[in-house]
Short mmCIF file of C-alpha atoms in Angstrom, two decimals:
data_model
loop_
_atom_site.label_atom_id
_atom_site.label_comp_id
_atom_site.label_asym_id
_atom_site.label_seq_id
_atom_site.Cartn_x
_atom_site.Cartn_y
_atom_site.Cartn_z
CA MET W 283 111.05 -39.50 -77.18
CA ARG W 284 112.62 -42.74 -78.40
CA MET W 285 115.19 -44.50 -76.20
CA THR W 286 118.49 -45.27 -77.95
CA ASP W 287 119.79 -48.84 -78.12
CA GLY W 288 122.50 -48.08 -75.54
CA LEU W 289 120.08 -46.60 -73.03
CA TRP W 290 117.66 -49.47 -73.56
CA LEU W 291 120.40 -52.04 -72.91
CA SER W 292 121.50 -50.20 -69.76
CA ALA W 293 117.94 -50.15 -68.46
CA VAL W 294 117.58 -53.90 -69.04
CA VAL W 295 120.86 -54.61 -67.19
CA VAL W 296 119.85 -52.45 -64.18
CA LEU W 297 116.40 -54.06 -64.05
CA SER W 298 117.95 -57.53 -64.17
CA VAL W 299 120.32 -56.70 -61.30
CA VAL W 300 117.44 -55.39 -59.19
CA MET W 301 115.36 -58.49 -59.93
CA VAL W 302 118.22 -60.80 -58.92
CA TRP W 303 118.97 -58.77 -55.81
CA THR W 304 115.39 -58.72 -54.55
CA ALA W 305 114.47 -62.27 -55.50
CA PRO W 306 113.49 -64.41 -52.50
CA PRO W 307 115.60 -67.49 -51.67
CA LEU W 308 114.71 -70.61 -53.58
CA PRO W 309 112.37 -72.88 -51.64
CA THR W 310 113.92 -75.92 -49.97
CA PRO W 311 112.25 -79.33 -49.71
CA LEU W 312 111.21 -78.37 -46.18
CA ASP W 313 109.61 -75.17 -47.47
CA GLU W 314 107.67 -77.28 -49.94
CA ARG W 315 106.46 -79.49 -47.11
CA VAL W 316 105.36 -76.47 -45.09
CA ALA W 317 103.52 -75.11 -48.13
CA LEU W 318 101.24 -78.15 -48.01
CA LEU W 319 100.13 -77.37 -44.45
CA PRO W 320 96.86 -75.55 -43.67
CA ASP W 321 96.94 -71.85 -42.90
CA PRO W 322 96.65 -71.09 -40.03
CA VAL W 323 98.23 -74.19 -38.56
CA ALA W 324 96.57 -73.60 -35.18
CA THR W 325 94.51 -71.11 -33.17
CA VAL W 326 94.81 -70.25 -29.50
CA ASP W 327 91.63 -68.71 -28.10
CA GLY W 328 90.91 -67.49 -31.60
CA HIS W 329 94.40 -66.08 -32.21
CA ALA W 330 95.91 -67.60 -35.33
CA ILE W 331 99.41 -69.05 -35.69
CA ALA W 332 100.22 -68.55 -39.36
CA ARG W 333 101.87 -71.09 -41.60
CA ASP W 334 104.57 -68.54 -42.46
CA ASP W 335 105.53 -68.30 -38.77
CA LEU W 336 106.02 -72.05 -38.63
CA ARG W 337 108.01 -71.91 -41.88
CA ALA W 338 110.48 -69.52 -40.22
CA ASP W 339 110.88 -71.93 -37.30
CA VAL W 340 111.47 -74.90 -39.60
CA ARG W 341 114.02 -72.94 -41.61
CA ALA W 342 115.91 -72.25 -38.37
CA LEU W 343 115.99 -75.99 -37.64
CA GLU W 344 117.35 -76.65 -41.11
CA GLN W 345 119.88 -73.83 -40.82
CA THR W 346 121.32 -75.24 -37.60
CA GLY W 347 121.36 -78.81 -38.87
CA VAL W 348 118.72 -80.06 -36.42
CA LEU W 349 116.41 -81.08 -39.24
CA ARG W 350 117.67 -82.39 -42.57
CA ALA W 351 115.90 -81.47 -45.78
CA ASP W 352 115.48 -85.17 -46.55
CA ALA W 353 114.16 -86.07 -43.08
CA ASP W 354 111.62 -88.90 -42.96
CA GLU W 355 107.96 -88.05 -42.46
CA VAL W 356 107.79 -88.81 -38.75
CA SER W 357 110.97 -86.85 -37.94
CA TRP W 358 109.83 -83.88 -40.01
CA ARG W 359 106.38 -83.85 -38.46
CA ARG W 360 107.70 -84.17 -34.92
CA ALA W 361 110.16 -81.32 -35.42
CA ALA W 362 107.52 -79.05 -36.95
CA ALA W 363 104.94 -80.00 -34.30
CA THR W 364 107.37 -79.26 -31.46
CA GLN W 365 108.06 -75.84 -32.97
CA LEU W 366 104.32 -75.26 -33.15
CA GLU W 367 103.93 -76.14 -29.46
CA ALA W 368 106.64 -73.61 -28.65
CA ARG W 369 104.70 -71.00 -30.64
CA ILE W 370 101.57 -71.90 -28.67
CA ASP W 371 103.43 -71.51 -25.37
CA ARG W 372 104.79 -68.11 -26.32
CA LEU W 373 101.38 -66.87 -27.43
CA LEU W 374 99.78 -68.05 -24.19
CA VAL W 375 102.42 -66.34 -22.07
CA GLN W 376 102.35 -63.10 -24.05
CA THR W 377 98.57 -62.92 -23.93
CA ALA W 378 98.51 -63.53 -20.18
CA ALA W 379 101.24 -60.95 -19.53
CA GLY W 380 99.87 -58.10 -21.65
CA GLU W 381 101.59 -55.71 -24.06
CA GLN W 382 103.54 -53.72 -21.48
CA SER W 383 105.01 -56.82 -19.84
CA VAL W 384 105.86 -58.28 -23.25
CA ALA W 385 107.71 -55.09 -24.23
CA LYS W 386 109.59 -55.10 -20.92
CA ALA W 387 110.52 -58.78 -21.33
CA GLU W 388 111.79 -58.19 -24.87
CA ALA W 389 113.96 -55.29 -23.67
CA VAL W 390 115.42 -57.43 -20.86
CA ALA W 391 116.05 -60.26 -23.32
CA GLN W 392 117.90 -57.89 -25.66
CA GLN W 393 120.16 -56.80 -22.80
CA GLU W 394 120.84 -60.41 -21.82
CA LEU W 395 121.70 -61.22 -25.41
CA LEU W 396 124.23 -58.37 -25.46
CA ARG W 397 125.78 -59.74 -22.25
CA GLU W 398 126.04 -63.17 -23.86
CA ILE W 399 127.78 -61.70 -26.91
CA LYS W 400 130.25 -59.98 -24.59
CA LYS W 401 130.77 -63.22 -22.65
CA PHE W 402 131.55 -65.21 -25.82
CA GLY W 403 133.70 -62.44 -27.27
CA SER W 404 131.85 -61.86 -30.53
CA GLU W 405 128.55 -62.35 -32.31
CA ALA W 406 130.12 -65.08 -34.44
CA ALA W 407 131.27 -67.02 -31.37
CA LEU W 408 127.81 -66.84 -29.83
CA ASP W 409 126.21 -67.88 -33.12
CA GLY W 410 128.48 -70.90 -33.26
CA HIS W 411 127.56 -71.87 -29.70
CA LEU W 412 123.86 -71.49 -30.41
CA GLN W 413 124.09 -73.49 -33.63
CA ARG W 414 125.66 -76.39 -31.73
CA HIS W 415 122.54 -76.34 -29.56
CA GLY W 416 120.14 -76.13 -32.51
CA GLU W 417 119.37 -72.42 -32.17
CA THR W 418 119.87 -69.23 -34.13
CA ARG W 419 120.24 -65.84 -32.52
CA ALA W 420 116.66 -65.00 -33.53
CA THR W 421 115.15 -68.16 -32.01
CA HIS W 422 117.32 -67.77 -28.91
CA LEU W 423 116.07 -64.21 -28.45
CA GLN W 424 112.48 -65.43 -28.79
CA GLN W 425 113.09 -68.01 -26.10
CA LEU W 426 114.75 -65.49 -23.79
CA ALA W 427 111.88 -63.02 -24.16
CA ALA W 428 109.25 -65.70 -23.55
CA ARG W 429 111.09 -66.95 -20.47
CA LYS W 430 111.45 -63.41 -19.09
CA CYS W 431 107.75 -62.82 -19.72
CA LEU W 432 106.86 -66.01 -17.86
CA ASP W 433 109.18 -64.99 -15.03
CA GLN W 434 107.22 -61.76 -14.65
CA LEU W 435 103.98 -63.70 -14.34
CA VAL W 436 105.49 -65.94 -11.68
CA ASP W 437 106.81 -62.92 -9.78
CA LEU W 438 103.25 -61.59 -9.53
CA LYS W 439 102.58 -64.51 -7.17
CA GLY W 440 105.32 -63.46 -4.77
CA ALA W 441 109.02 -64.15 -4.34
CA THR W 442 110.15 -67.67 -3.52
CA GLN W 443 111.35 -67.90 0.07
CA VAL W 444 114.04 -70.39 1.09
CA SER W 445 114.42 -71.26 4.79
CA ASP W 446 117.68 -72.14 6.53
CA GLU W 447 116.15 -75.50 7.42
CA ALA W 448 115.57 -76.34 3.75
CA LEU W 449 119.13 -75.29 2.89
CA ARG W 450 120.60 -77.32 5.75
CA GLU W 451 118.65 -80.40 4.64
CA ARG W 452 119.88 -79.92 1.08
CA TYR W 453 123.46 -79.46 2.28
CA ASP W 454 123.37 -82.60 4.42
CA ARG W 455 122.10 -84.68 1.50
CA HIS W 456 125.25 -83.88 -0.49
CA PRO W 457 128.29 -84.73 1.65
CA GLY W 458 131.72 -83.81 0.38
CA TRP W 459 131.08 -80.22 -0.65
CA PRO W 460 134.37 -78.28 -0.54
CA MET W 461 133.01 -75.54 1.72
CA ALA W 462 131.25 -75.21 5.04
CA PHE W 463 127.50 -74.71 5.22
CA GLU W 464 127.72 -71.00 6.04
CA GLN W 465 129.93 -70.42 3.00
CA ALA W 466 127.74 -72.50 0.69
CA LYS W 467 124.42 -71.14 1.94
CA ALA W 468 124.13 -68.08 -0.32
CA GLY W 469 124.89 -70.02 -3.50
CA MET W 470 122.55 -72.82 -2.47
CA ALA W 471 119.76 -70.33 -1.84
CA ARG W 472 120.14 -68.79 -5.32
CA ALA W 473 120.20 -72.20 -6.96
CA LEU W 474 117.13 -73.39 -5.05
CA GLN W 475 115.24 -70.19 -5.79
CA ARG W 476 115.97 -70.59 -9.51
CA ALA W 477 114.82 -74.21 -9.41
CA ARG W 478 111.59 -73.35 -7.60
CA HIS W 479 110.98 -70.33 -9.80
CA PHE W 480 111.47 -72.50 -12.87
CA GLU W 481 109.04 -75.10 -11.56
CA GLN W 482 106.45 -72.40 -10.78
CA GLY W 483 106.78 -71.22 -14.36
CA ARG W 484 106.27 -74.74 -15.66
CA MET W 485 103.14 -75.15 -13.52
CA LEU W 486 101.75 -71.77 -14.58
CA LEU W 487 102.31 -72.59 -18.23
CA GLY W 488 100.45 -75.86 -17.72
CA GLN W 489 97.53 -73.94 -16.19
CA LEU W 490 97.47 -71.53 -19.13
CA ARG W 491 97.42 -74.46 -21.54
CA ALA W 492 94.63 -76.20 -19.65
CA ALA W 493 92.46 -73.06 -19.64
CA ALA W 494 93.00 -72.14 -23.29
CA ARG W 495 91.05 -73.34 -26.31
CA ILE W 496 93.80 -74.65 -28.58
CA VAL W 497 92.80 -75.93 -32.02
CA ARG W 498 95.54 -77.64 -34.03
CA GLN W 499 94.93 -78.36 -37.70
CA PRO W 500 95.96 -81.69 -39.28
CA PRO W 501 98.57 -83.10 -39.23
CA PHE W 502 99.25 -81.46 -35.86
CA ASP W 503 96.02 -82.57 -34.23
CA ARG W 504 97.71 -85.76 -33.02
CA PRO W 505 101.33 -86.44 -31.97
CA PRO W 506 103.39 -88.19 -34.69
CA GLY W 507 105.37 -91.24 -33.66
CA GLY W 508 103.22 -91.90 -30.60
CA LYS W 509 105.23 -89.62 -28.29
CA PRO W 510 103.86 -86.57 -26.44
CA LEU W 511 104.90 -83.14 -27.62
CA THR W 512 106.25 -80.31 -25.51
CA GLY W 513 106.85 -76.64 -26.10
CA MET W 514 109.27 -73.98 -24.98
CA MET W 515 109.98 -75.56 -21.58
CA ALA W 516 111.03 -78.91 -23.06
CA ALA W 517 114.75 -78.34 -23.45
CA GLN W 518 115.18 -76.09 -20.44
CA GLU W 519 116.30 -77.17 -16.99
CA ALA W 520 116.75 -75.15 -13.85
CA GLU W 521 120.39 -74.47 -13.06
CA GLU W 522 121.93 -75.58 -9.82
CA ASP W 523 125.24 -74.36 -8.44
CA LEU W 524 126.92 -73.32 -5.22
CA ASP W 525 128.64 -70.05 -6.10
#
């Protein structure tokens, strides 16, 4: 049965709309740079880190303004290499923790993200805060889940104990606190436990890195700009407070 001219035109219009709607975003100059990289960009004990995974990380940097599309070669390579190191860290932690612990950590991270949205008042407000720190909600959630997973591994080694003597020494080293030692002790203990727990996580991650067989493909097989690279722990610091 022959299609009439009107039906044929309608079909062409619908097909064109679908094609426009489903078309992927146009590649940016950074995408074009990523396309020139080897695939995979690295392996960790035989587990591959795909070029597409790194592309998503680089797009997040561009989206938040951390990395400009016209960045010079050293800046671009350092940014991409640092994202790769963060991928390596997460893979090491997830492999060491196992599937059940990873699933638990992701669930805890989701709950923490919901609490953060409530704290900031809206998703848009949180997104704005994260963007000012070079993160998207997706990358932030990845970081939260990886940190929670690492925390679980540290907890397997036992809880961090803080003695009254250590707290008293810490208190005496900081004169001028607006509260007596007995009032400040609980907050000091929480802060010190967080700091020690964080440091245990950093040490454990270093041990995992040292024991793993990590193969980085060029240009990531040597640090650009002559500076060492770091992964997911680089921008994090243990909190300290007295509440």
